[in-house]
XYZ file of C-alpha atoms in Angstrom:
678
model
C 0.119 -0.042 -0.494
C 2.520 2.484 1.016
C 4.540 1.759 -2.421
C 1.497 2.419 -3.942
C 0.837 5.828 -2.384
C 4.262 7.031 -3.228
C 4.333 5.529 -7.038
C 4.638 8.257 -9.680
C 1.084 8.551 -11.495
C 0.130 6.325 -14.539
C 0.286 7.371 -17.456
C -1.035 5.372 -20.681
C 1.047 7.183 -23.353
C 4.463 6.265 -21.628
C 5.807 3.089 -22.914
C 6.228 1.739 -19.786
C 2.856 1.559 -18.414
C 1.094 0.475 -21.005
C 1.216 -2.841 -19.983
C 0.443 -2.249 -16.223
C -3.397 -2.637 -17.295
C -5.396 -3.517 -20.310
C -5.065 -0.149 -22.440
C -8.467 1.731 -22.296
C -10.697 1.227 -25.247
C -12.578 4.399 -25.136
C -12.350 8.024 -23.725
C -14.570 7.731 -21.067
C -12.273 4.945 -19.905
C -9.231 7.247 -20.168
C -11.448 10.153 -18.223
C -12.147 7.736 -15.693
C -8.226 6.613 -15.202
C -7.297 10.084 -15.241
C -9.943 11.104 -12.616
C -8.373 8.280 -10.202
C -4.972 9.072 -10.779
C -5.052 12.755 -10.229
C -3.737 12.958 -13.512
C -6.542 15.095 -15.598
C -4.584 18.615 -15.534
C -1.648 17.473 -16.768
C -1.549 19.355 -20.281
C -0.499 16.718 -22.579
C -2.726 14.268 -21.416
C -5.968 16.852 -20.722
C -5.461 17.823 -24.564
C -5.002 14.149 -25.731
C -8.410 13.057 -23.925
C -10.126 16.413 -25.480
C -8.756 15.229 -29.080
C -10.293 11.870 -28.688
C -13.879 13.475 -27.353
C -14.068 15.611 -30.626
C -12.314 13.290 -33.095
C -15.336 13.096 -35.759
C -15.383 9.701 -35.331
C -16.433 10.106 -31.849
C -17.859 13.145 -31.565
C -18.921 13.342 -27.928
C -19.354 17.151 -27.642
C -20.976 16.961 -24.045
C -18.432 15.143 -22.644
C -16.167 17.587 -24.050
C -17.548 20.304 -22.825
C -17.539 18.795 -19.524
C -14.012 17.914 -19.738
C -12.921 21.335 -20.596
C -14.781 23.344 -18.169
C -12.837 21.047 -15.311
C -9.506 22.245 -16.955
C -7.943 24.596 -14.561
C -5.339 26.287 -17.418
C -6.273 25.370 -21.006
C -3.905 25.242 -23.623
C -4.725 26.897 -26.947
C -4.667 23.511 -28.138
C -7.412 22.736 -26.094
C -9.164 26.105 -26.836
C -8.749 25.129 -30.505
C -10.159 21.532 -30.249
C -13.592 22.746 -28.115
C -14.262 25.776 -30.365
C -13.739 23.652 -33.632
C -15.957 20.501 -32.037
C -18.649 23.167 -31.106
C -18.576 24.555 -35.079
C -18.641 21.103 -36.190
C -21.880 20.338 -34.375
C -23.793 23.457 -35.236
C -23.249 25.041 -32.190
C -21.677 27.902 -33.210
C -23.303 30.423 -30.489
C -20.951 28.076 -27.790
C -18.077 28.327 -30.289
C -18.028 32.515 -29.949
C -18.963 32.226 -26.422
C -15.792 30.406 -25.761
C -13.742 32.470 -28.059
C -14.785 35.330 -25.830
C -13.624 33.663 -22.520
C -10.320 32.525 -24.461
C -9.671 35.654 -25.105
C -10.452 37.123 -21.575
C -8.073 34.911 -20.099
C -5.173 36.375 -22.290
C -4.896 33.458 -24.708
C -3.561 34.599 -28.277
C -5.470 33.148 -30.950
C -3.643 31.344 -33.817
C -4.479 30.535 -37.654
C -6.763 27.454 -36.413
C -8.685 29.269 -34.124
C -9.375 32.451 -36.245
C -11.242 30.505 -39.143
C -13.427 28.273 -37.161
C -15.033 31.434 -35.090
C -15.129 33.253 -38.470
C -17.013 30.333 -39.727
C -19.257 30.188 -36.747
C -20.279 33.964 -37.448
C -20.797 33.483 -40.772
C -23.203 30.783 -39.836
C -25.191 32.642 -37.480
C -24.984 35.768 -39.362
C -23.209 37.628 -36.558
C -22.115 40.437 -38.591
C -21.018 42.441 -35.787
C -19.087 39.806 -33.948
C -17.613 38.418 -37.389
C -16.200 42.126 -38.295
C -14.503 42.483 -34.692
C -12.686 38.665 -35.234
C -11.752 40.516 -38.580
C -10.164 43.365 -36.825
C -8.498 40.999 -34.549
C -6.983 39.135 -37.081
C -5.433 42.190 -38.850
C -4.228 43.207 -35.327
C -2.413 39.970 -34.291
C -0.979 39.881 -37.699
C -2.989 36.982 -39.107
C -4.560 39.496 -41.965
C -2.536 37.687 -44.526
C -2.680 33.935 -43.256
C -4.042 32.271 -46.536
C -6.822 29.986 -44.210
C -7.924 33.487 -42.236
C -8.291 35.029 -45.567
C -10.389 32.314 -47.134
C -12.663 32.107 -44.273
C -13.282 35.477 -44.202
C -13.973 35.695 -48.073
C -16.625 32.866 -47.497
C -18.046 34.864 -44.341
C -18.465 38.179 -46.399
C -19.808 36.404 -49.390
C -22.616 34.206 -47.039
C -23.636 37.809 -45.785
C -23.840 39.150 -49.066
C -21.208 41.882 -48.595
C -19.467 41.116 -51.631
C -17.561 44.382 -51.841
C -15.577 43.581 -48.814
C -15.280 39.940 -49.764
C -13.953 41.001 -53.239
C -11.285 43.266 -51.274
C -10.408 40.636 -48.619
C -9.672 38.217 -52.292
C -7.931 40.627 -53.994
C -5.289 40.850 -51.013
C -5.012 37.062 -51.260
C -1.404 36.124 -52.598
C -2.206 32.724 -52.872
C -6.037 32.460 -54.128
C -7.023 28.722 -53.058
C -10.129 26.833 -55.083
C -12.426 27.204 -51.742
C -11.940 31.307 -52.099
C -12.698 31.353 -55.819
C -15.431 29.370 -55.098
C -16.719 31.310 -51.919
C -16.837 34.448 -53.878
C -18.521 33.081 -56.949
C -21.088 31.296 -54.702
C -21.907 34.828 -52.873
C -22.319 36.757 -56.209
C -24.214 33.952 -57.530
C -26.599 33.801 -54.356
C -26.835 37.637 -54.468
C -27.801 37.882 -58.149
C -24.890 39.198 -59.596
C -24.839 36.068 -62.050
C -22.914 37.902 -65.052
C -20.009 38.663 -62.738
C -19.926 35.166 -61.027
C -19.676 33.651 -64.449
C -16.835 36.113 -65.406
C -15.141 34.948 -62.183
C -15.939 31.351 -63.856
C -14.234 31.987 -66.884
C -10.936 33.618 -64.970
C -10.427 30.749 -62.698
C -7.427 28.791 -63.195
C -8.812 25.564 -61.882
C -12.676 24.495 -61.113
C -13.843 21.914 -59.102
C -17.271 20.146 -58.913
C -18.297 22.366 -56.310
C -17.621 25.568 -58.699
C -19.705 24.387 -61.550
C -22.668 23.617 -58.939
C -22.618 26.818 -57.378
C -23.137 28.680 -60.411
C -25.785 26.431 -61.649
C -27.543 26.964 -58.203
C -27.323 31.048 -58.525
C -28.472 31.090 -62.212
C -31.458 28.759 -61.178
C -32.315 30.934 -57.935
C -32.366 34.079 -60.224
C -34.815 32.575 -62.445
C -32.270 32.617 -65.257
C -32.713 28.300 -65.741
C -31.743 28.389 -69.417
C -28.475 29.686 -68.575
C -28.428 27.207 -65.960
C -29.407 24.562 -68.331
C -26.049 25.867 -70.587
C -23.693 25.431 -67.645
C -25.317 22.083 -66.431
C -24.717 20.525 -69.605
C -21.248 21.379 -69.844
C -20.059 19.896 -66.439
C -17.360 17.068 -66.838
C -19.643 15.418 -64.044
C -23.025 16.177 -62.932
C -23.047 16.108 -59.124
C -26.125 14.899 -57.120
C -26.593 18.703 -55.668
C -26.561 20.259 -59.305
C -29.406 17.715 -60.715
C -31.523 19.011 -57.069
C -30.327 22.524 -57.888
C -31.665 22.278 -61.586
C -35.087 20.544 -60.763
C -35.806 23.130 -57.992
C -35.312 25.841 -60.906
C -37.198 24.305 -63.073
C -40.025 23.816 -60.558
C -40.079 27.482 -59.332
C -40.556 28.616 -63.182
C -43.083 26.115 -63.665
C -41.417 23.871 -66.076
C -42.347 20.544 -64.685
C -42.091 18.575 -67.262
C -38.140 19.646 -67.557
C -37.739 18.852 -63.935
C -39.689 15.510 -64.726
C -37.199 14.640 -67.340
C -33.972 15.291 -65.039
C -35.180 13.380 -62.255
C -35.853 10.437 -64.303
C -32.481 10.401 -65.623
C -30.563 10.859 -62.290
C -28.467 8.184 -61.540
C -28.649 8.387 -57.850
C -31.210 10.534 -55.715
C -31.103 11.672 -52.537
C -33.946 12.384 -50.296
C -33.460 15.915 -51.242
C -34.348 15.078 -54.709
C -37.525 13.720 -54.217
C -38.562 16.463 -51.778
C -37.717 18.579 -54.515
C -39.800 17.018 -56.529
C -43.102 16.338 -54.531
C -42.597 20.174 -53.207
C -42.524 21.465 -56.987
C -45.489 19.352 -58.016
C -47.076 21.077 -54.835
C -45.845 24.249 -55.934
C -47.572 24.377 -59.380
C -50.785 22.750 -58.239
C -50.260 19.333 -59.482
C -51.485 17.904 -56.257
C -51.862 14.479 -57.904
C -48.660 13.904 -58.939
C -47.154 15.026 -55.763
C -49.054 12.401 -53.842
C -48.182 9.776 -56.489
C -44.615 10.558 -55.548
C -44.987 10.345 -52.274
C -46.469 7.283 -52.917
C -43.718 6.002 -55.043
C -40.959 6.877 -52.582
C -42.131 4.813 -49.924
C -42.256 1.845 -52.332
C -38.720 2.727 -52.685
C -38.114 2.160 -48.847
C -37.308 5.741 -48.282
C -38.315 7.346 -44.960
C -39.863 10.613 -45.594
C -38.809 13.836 -43.912
C -40.735 16.697 -42.230
C -40.378 18.407 -45.583
C -41.613 15.361 -47.549
C -44.407 15.005 -44.930
C -45.027 18.824 -45.252
C -45.621 18.875 -48.850
C -47.963 15.731 -48.925
C -49.853 17.178 -46.346
C -50.348 20.307 -48.485
C -51.138 18.343 -51.572
C -53.876 16.785 -49.560
C -55.356 19.697 -47.916
C -55.884 21.200 -51.748
C -57.100 18.108 -52.862
C -59.286 17.628 -49.971
C -58.901 13.527 -50.117
C -59.307 13.153 -46.562
C -58.705 9.512 -46.526
C -55.346 10.019 -47.918
C -54.629 12.706 -45.227
C -55.662 10.178 -42.446
C -53.267 7.301 -43.984
C -50.601 9.969 -43.885
C -51.499 10.686 -40.400
C -51.165 7.105 -39.512
C -47.950 6.916 -41.005
C -46.493 9.754 -39.091
C -47.919 8.089 -35.557
C -46.767 4.651 -36.291
C -42.831 6.097 -37.201
C -42.616 8.304 -34.213
C -43.267 11.937 -36.247
C -43.629 14.970 -33.241
C -46.629 16.904 -33.774
C -45.188 19.648 -31.295
C -43.713 21.721 -34.130
C -44.887 22.505 -38.021
C -46.305 19.055 -38.694
C -49.252 19.449 -35.955
C -50.091 22.927 -37.739
C -50.231 21.470 -40.930
C -52.105 18.294 -39.636
C -54.477 20.530 -38.001
C -54.952 22.355 -41.031
C -55.331 19.452 -43.672
C -58.203 17.910 -41.658
C -59.702 21.512 -41.312
C -59.417 22.099 -45.584
C -60.698 18.405 -45.783
C -63.992 19.285 -44.005
C -63.112 17.382 -40.772
C -62.927 19.644 -38.015
C -63.596 16.987 -35.357
C -60.513 15.329 -36.343
C -58.483 18.486 -36.711
C -59.705 19.130 -32.815
C -58.266 15.652 -32.230
C -55.129 16.488 -33.298
C -55.016 20.051 -31.514
C -56.095 18.262 -27.982
C -53.334 15.803 -28.818
C -50.849 18.110 -28.673
C -49.343 18.599 -25.063
C -47.101 21.741 -25.935
C -49.198 23.768 -27.881
C -47.313 26.738 -29.829
C -49.011 29.599 -31.260
C -49.094 27.939 -34.904
C -51.323 25.306 -33.375
C -53.632 27.979 -31.655
C -53.859 29.966 -35.083
C -54.373 26.798 -37.080
C -57.242 25.597 -35.555
C -58.691 29.057 -34.950
C -58.507 29.571 -38.429
C -60.025 26.477 -39.227
C -62.833 26.886 -37.270
C -63.558 30.166 -38.573
C -63.660 28.627 -42.302
C -66.322 26.299 -41.040
C -68.832 28.859 -39.579
C -68.264 27.635 -35.979
C -67.510 31.015 -34.401
C -67.992 30.367 -30.751
C -65.464 27.604 -30.454
C -63.264 29.999 -32.703
C -63.617 32.811 -30.149
C -63.886 30.340 -27.053
C -60.134 29.395 -28.002
C -58.916 32.875 -28.987
C -60.032 33.966 -25.381
C -58.303 30.978 -23.927
C -55.293 31.493 -25.754
C -55.048 34.867 -24.031
C -56.032 34.063 -20.980
C -53.125 31.437 -20.339
C -50.432 33.688 -21.929
C -50.190 33.368 -25.351
C -49.910 36.376 -27.243
C -51.711 36.209 -30.377
C -50.179 37.515 -33.400
C -51.194 39.219 -36.782
C -52.318 35.732 -38.775
C -54.529 34.598 -35.404
C -56.502 37.967 -35.674
C -57.055 36.721 -39.271
C -58.475 33.656 -38.666
C -60.556 35.311 -35.774
C -61.672 38.087 -38.049
C -62.632 35.780 -40.243
C -64.722 33.657 -37.997
C -66.456 36.612 -36.923
C -67.346 37.519 -40.782
C -68.735 34.161 -41.639
C -70.965 33.998 -38.537
C -72.089 37.553 -38.933
C -70.705 39.000 -35.456
C -70.089 42.774 -36.125
C -69.657 43.843 -32.855
C -67.709 41.661 -31.620
C -65.768 41.575 -35.281
C -64.959 45.183 -34.743
C -63.969 44.856 -30.967
C -61.326 42.502 -31.729
C -60.222 44.655 -34.855
C -59.321 47.548 -32.599
C -58.273 45.059 -29.996
C -55.396 44.034 -32.185
C -54.518 47.744 -32.383
C -54.940 48.847 -28.749
C -53.916 46.331 -26.644
C -51.100 44.227 -28.836
C -50.315 47.098 -31.271
C -50.433 45.261 -34.257
C -50.351 47.656 -37.047
C -53.355 46.238 -39.615
C -52.381 45.023 -42.708
C -54.356 44.935 -46.018
C -55.142 41.288 -45.069
C -57.024 42.980 -41.971
C -58.821 45.449 -43.230
C -59.888 42.820 -45.625
C -61.569 40.966 -43.155
C -63.111 44.003 -41.241
C -64.857 44.777 -44.701
C -66.124 41.568 -45.050
C -67.633 41.345 -41.794
C -69.664 44.559 -42.698
C -70.134 43.588 -46.172
C -71.688 39.956 -44.882
C -73.929 41.869 -42.618
C -75.031 44.367 -45.434
C -73.196 47.454 -43.715
C -72.192 48.360 -47.598
C -72.118 52.185 -46.769
C -69.802 51.841 -43.555
C -67.600 49.405 -45.390
C -67.485 51.593 -48.327
C -66.046 54.079 -46.214
C -63.546 52.195 -44.396
C -62.155 51.185 -48.058
C -61.648 54.897 -48.799
C -60.324 55.818 -45.424
C -57.492 52.897 -45.270
C -53.617 54.175 -45.277
C -52.855 51.675 -48.123
C -54.069 50.630 -51.461
C -57.075 48.466 -51.536
C -56.222 44.664 -53.169
C -58.809 42.931 -55.227
C -59.739 41.012 -52.290
C -60.946 43.904 -50.771
C -62.860 45.062 -53.852
C -64.619 41.636 -54.273
C -65.736 41.833 -50.747
C -67.719 44.404 -51.474
C -68.397 43.361 -55.211
C -70.077 40.517 -53.176
C -71.439 42.169 -50.548
C -73.470 44.273 -53.082
C -74.397 41.184 -54.801
C -76.197 39.538 -51.783
C -77.850 42.446 -50.300
C -78.858 43.566 -54.421
C -77.482 46.941 -54.137
C -76.330 47.458 -57.846
C -74.786 51.253 -57.159
C -72.275 50.091 -54.751
C -71.801 47.063 -56.974
C -70.958 49.026 -60.050
C -68.604 50.873 -58.216
C -66.803 48.264 -56.417
C -66.413 46.627 -59.729
C -65.256 49.431 -61.362
C -62.476 49.983 -58.777
C -61.925 46.335 -59.109
C -61.376 46.032 -62.955
C -58.899 49.007 -62.690
C -57.026 46.730 -59.974
C -56.581 43.991 -61.790
C -58.217 44.112 -65.259
C -57.776 40.351 -65.968
C -59.097 39.205 -63.088
C -62.464 37.188 -64.330
C -64.541 36.774 -61.274
C -65.299 40.549 -61.327
C -66.583 40.036 -64.495
C -68.667 37.024 -63.432
C -70.148 38.622 -59.917
C -70.799 41.662 -61.972
C -72.844 39.663 -64.830
C -74.267 37.861 -62.525
C -75.816 40.668 -60.522
C -77.072 42.196 -64.008
C -78.604 38.897 -64.653
C -80.526 38.346 -61.586
C -81.960 41.984 -62.044
C -82.788 40.998 -65.336
C -80.650 43.630 -66.905
C -79.532 41.427 -69.961
C -78.032 44.181 -71.921
C -75.938 44.875 -69.298
C -75.304 41.246 -68.993
C -74.096 41.654 -72.732
C -71.883 44.605 -72.157
C -70.022 43.086 -69.609
C -69.506 39.771 -71.940
C -68.363 41.696 -74.537
C -65.726 43.426 -72.125
C -64.627 40.392 -71.231
C -64.293 39.260 -74.924
C -62.203 42.359 -76.302
C -60.145 41.894 -73.245
C -59.479 38.257 -73.383
C -60.873 37.688 -70.136
C -62.484 34.150 -69.741
C -64.672 33.093 -66.813
C -63.658 29.699 -65.274
C -65.991 26.797 -65.887
C -68.049 25.748 -62.638
C -67.080 22.054 -61.298
C -67.022 19.929 -58.408
C -65.169 17.250 -56.810
C -66.137 14.584 -54.630
C -63.952 11.426 -52.939
C -64.499 7.985 -52.931
C -62.422 5.337 -52.096
C -59.388 7.332 -52.586
C -60.261 8.577 -55.800
C -61.328 12.267 -56.976
C -64.333 12.017 -59.465
C -64.933 15.533 -60.934
C -68.461 16.795 -62.234
C -69.004 19.714 -64.632
C -72.894 20.992 -65.505
C -74.804 18.843 -67.074
C -71.985 16.100 -67.077
C -72.477 12.513 -68.560
C -68.856 11.797 -69.047
C -68.814 9.554 -65.965
C -68.774 5.679 -66.202
C -71.845 5.666 -63.390
C -73.915 8.498 -65.242
C -76.927 6.299 -65.539
C -77.078 5.585 -62.102
C -76.253 9.368 -60.958
C -78.897 10.398 -63.586
C -81.195 8.208 -62.142
C -80.883 9.723 -58.428
C -80.840 13.067 -59.821
C -84.538 12.315 -60.503
C -85.298 10.846 -57.477
C -84.040 13.799 -55.606
C -85.833 16.381 -57.817
C -89.341 14.366 -56.797
C -88.536 14.295 -53.515
C -87.373 18.318 -53.072
C -91.056 18.819 -54.833
C -92.613 16.549 -52.589
C -90.787 18.737 -49.766
C -92.521 21.735 -51.013
C -89.100 23.145 -52.210
C -89.736 25.940 -55.176
C -86.525 26.293 -57.919
C -85.233 30.022 -57.166
C -84.927 30.591 -61.408
C -83.151 34.060 -60.670
C -79.966 32.159 -60.015
C -80.152 30.785 -63.717
C -77.189 33.469 -65.422
C -77.940 32.498 -68.669
C -80.535 34.349 -70.694
C -82.849 31.143 -71.178
C -86.615 31.575 -71.921
C -88.896 29.388 -70.261
C -89.294 28.432 -66.500
C -88.856 24.711 -67.300
C -85.613 25.251 -68.999
C -84.179 27.285 -66.119
C -85.218 24.949 -63.507
C -83.268 22.308 -65.869
C -80.160 24.196 -65.740
C -80.221 24.406 -62.173
C -80.992 20.940 -61.548
C -77.870 19.931 -63.465
C -75.300 22.258 -61.678
C -71.966 20.600 -61.052
C -72.452 20.094 -56.962
C -76.198 18.479 -57.594
C -74.258 15.792 -59.761
C -71.106 15.170 -57.135
C -74.291 14.751 -54.455
C -75.807 12.454 -56.281
C -73.105 10.493 -56.684
C -72.281 10.267 -52.978
C -75.651 9.322 -52.002
C -75.575 6.648 -54.803
C -72.230 5.134 -53.861
C -71.638 5.917 -50.149
C -72.988 4.466 -47.319
C -75.723 6.386 -45.001
C -73.587 7.535 -42.632
C -70.461 8.621 -43.960
C -70.931 12.313 -44.634
C -70.627 13.513 -48.250
C -67.988 15.899 -48.864
C -67.796 17.828 -51.750
C -65.090 20.756 -52.997
C -66.646 23.448 -55.619
C -64.272 25.917 -57.544
C -66.765 28.478 -57.794
C -69.406 30.013 -55.147
C -72.297 27.688 -54.345
C -75.519 29.521 -55.700
C -78.355 30.279 -53.662
C -81.069 27.591 -55.034
C -78.091 24.983 -54.630
C -77.555 26.166 -51.156
C -80.966 25.861 -50.166
C -81.815 22.581 -52.110
C -78.649 21.093 -50.038
C -80.409 21.908 -46.764
C -83.575 20.013 -47.645
C -81.585 16.811 -49.032
C -79.604 16.775 -45.614
C -82.913 16.278 -44.154
C -84.464 14.379 -46.980
C -81.678 11.546 -46.872
C -80.563 12.067 -43.143
C -77.174 12.920 -44.230
C -74.361 15.496 -43.297
C -73.166 16.823 -46.842
C -70.127 19.120 -46.442
C -69.191 21.666 -49.517
C -66.015 23.615 -49.349
C -66.685 26.351 -52.187
C -63.891 29.576 -53.243
C -65.409 31.221 -50.096
C -65.992 29.260 -47.065
C -67.161 25.331 -46.084
C -70.695 24.962 -45.649
C -72.144 22.296 -42.988
C -75.287 20.900 -43.951
C -77.317 18.823 -41.453
C -80.697 18.358 -40.204
C -81.648 21.262 -42.846
C -79.552 23.779 -41.542
C -76.002 25.253 -42.794
C -73.293 26.414 -40.833
C -73.115 29.363 -42.609
C -74.371 32.987 -42.342
C -74.127 34.557 -45.761
C -77.527 36.201 -46.823
C -79.405 33.816 -48.908
């Protein structure tokens, strides 16, 4: 025992001690040995242990930080190791904080410290700190160090401070490939593609990154043709360059070219799949987005959060609820957390698919609710005319200290609009300004104007529009025009239409509503004038169509459609519906016929063949009695179809949900969730 106490401490790096015991297999064993033998603060041993923890193969930053904090006098090597490890682990804040401690301890950085810290500043967009590090490098004599200069070029290029990046670059005696690439990438990403190409031509050598940076920069600037020329000249095409070209094509709407490139790729990463799925969704090709999502799963790839978000957005746009439920179950099975943006997207998906019950279940299941979740559910409830629930949740989130933002208020104001809550809407609009100091945007004014228009306060709405601090957009003018149509005020309707045509002369919706107003008033000469104006300006009206999902497939109907494979059954059911409606006392509102058709029978026939009625007929023919019938219509539901659907919900004891281009209509037991003027 006495001999052991006075023996020199064991040193595993000393050759005579290596055979004393089994050599430790990992840094934790070294750490334990040093603590046991009291050798932790030996400079060479602590540096060796720290280098093991920070080795990329081990990369144990937490234990590295713990060890570093135990060191009494860290060497410059130790500072460098821990700062570099923090940057490599994307903890640049910690790296900069450690660098500040290092300077305060009087340790002078070297050519290894400075590039790491500069890289951390670049990642954090820490402009002030980055400039300070640049100044320090000049002060202590590292202003001409090749690696420091290269890091500075990269940092300033990432910030878009291209004049300083170019100045540092021009002072470099030995311009390495990294510096050339950083400068080209910076100019390309900041839109100066011509200068980036000039530098590209001047380069003595190029690598894969050089070509890819130029392709990516050109794509981001929308110059996809020039990008494709560079891409085609690449000696070897990288995965990143393929992805850049696909993104570029998708963003400018050249979907077929993106699809061609995707099919030609020798190897695809998850980013490649995500670019395609998100691109299809961006360009309104929702079916293709979901088909590709399915293909990705069949390839055995695990989707990322980005993939799931794109798929859910596509489902929301199509309102294919069965697909949405399947994606939700996939997320649950594979452990996707709902505490973040996925939860928000899932609530939105169920809301847009017409299932607020499912949206509420998702919301309630989220334990750590963030503002995005509260906003999504409030927006969904408002869209469905469930204003009482929307307002209840709004006041609850305020009670628990959750501060609503501008989008939350848009959701609440929309809820008030659809429910006809004029006083409550006005109170909330002014609460937003006075209590939360949120400056109203054109969207907030749009909601407030819509509240007044739906309730028939057209003169008041007109005064607010005229006193707005910004120029009204077409949505606001459309609200006034729609309110004028609903409340049959031709004078204000014509005023709104004039301003709307001036704001957006190619917007077909304006001409359509104005024409409909004249048709409803029997002013067929005015209808002809509007249609002649549309013809001269090349504006065409969207054809009305309705969609209904059944067993994962979306079925489309247009007015008088007989192209469906079940057309015979659909029209047989339509005849049955007509007879039952007549027995229930329904009298068709032929004023809703917006064509100059002679004879009441012909007008009634036109109404009976509206696309949503064909979709309802299909639903009644194919779906079980307890299944809600969910329909999407690209245009606004007409008054007569609204009244008919109310009656059909009683006659067939069915819940019918119609999403038109304005809002949701929930028909159940002869009532509708909306409070529109009918």
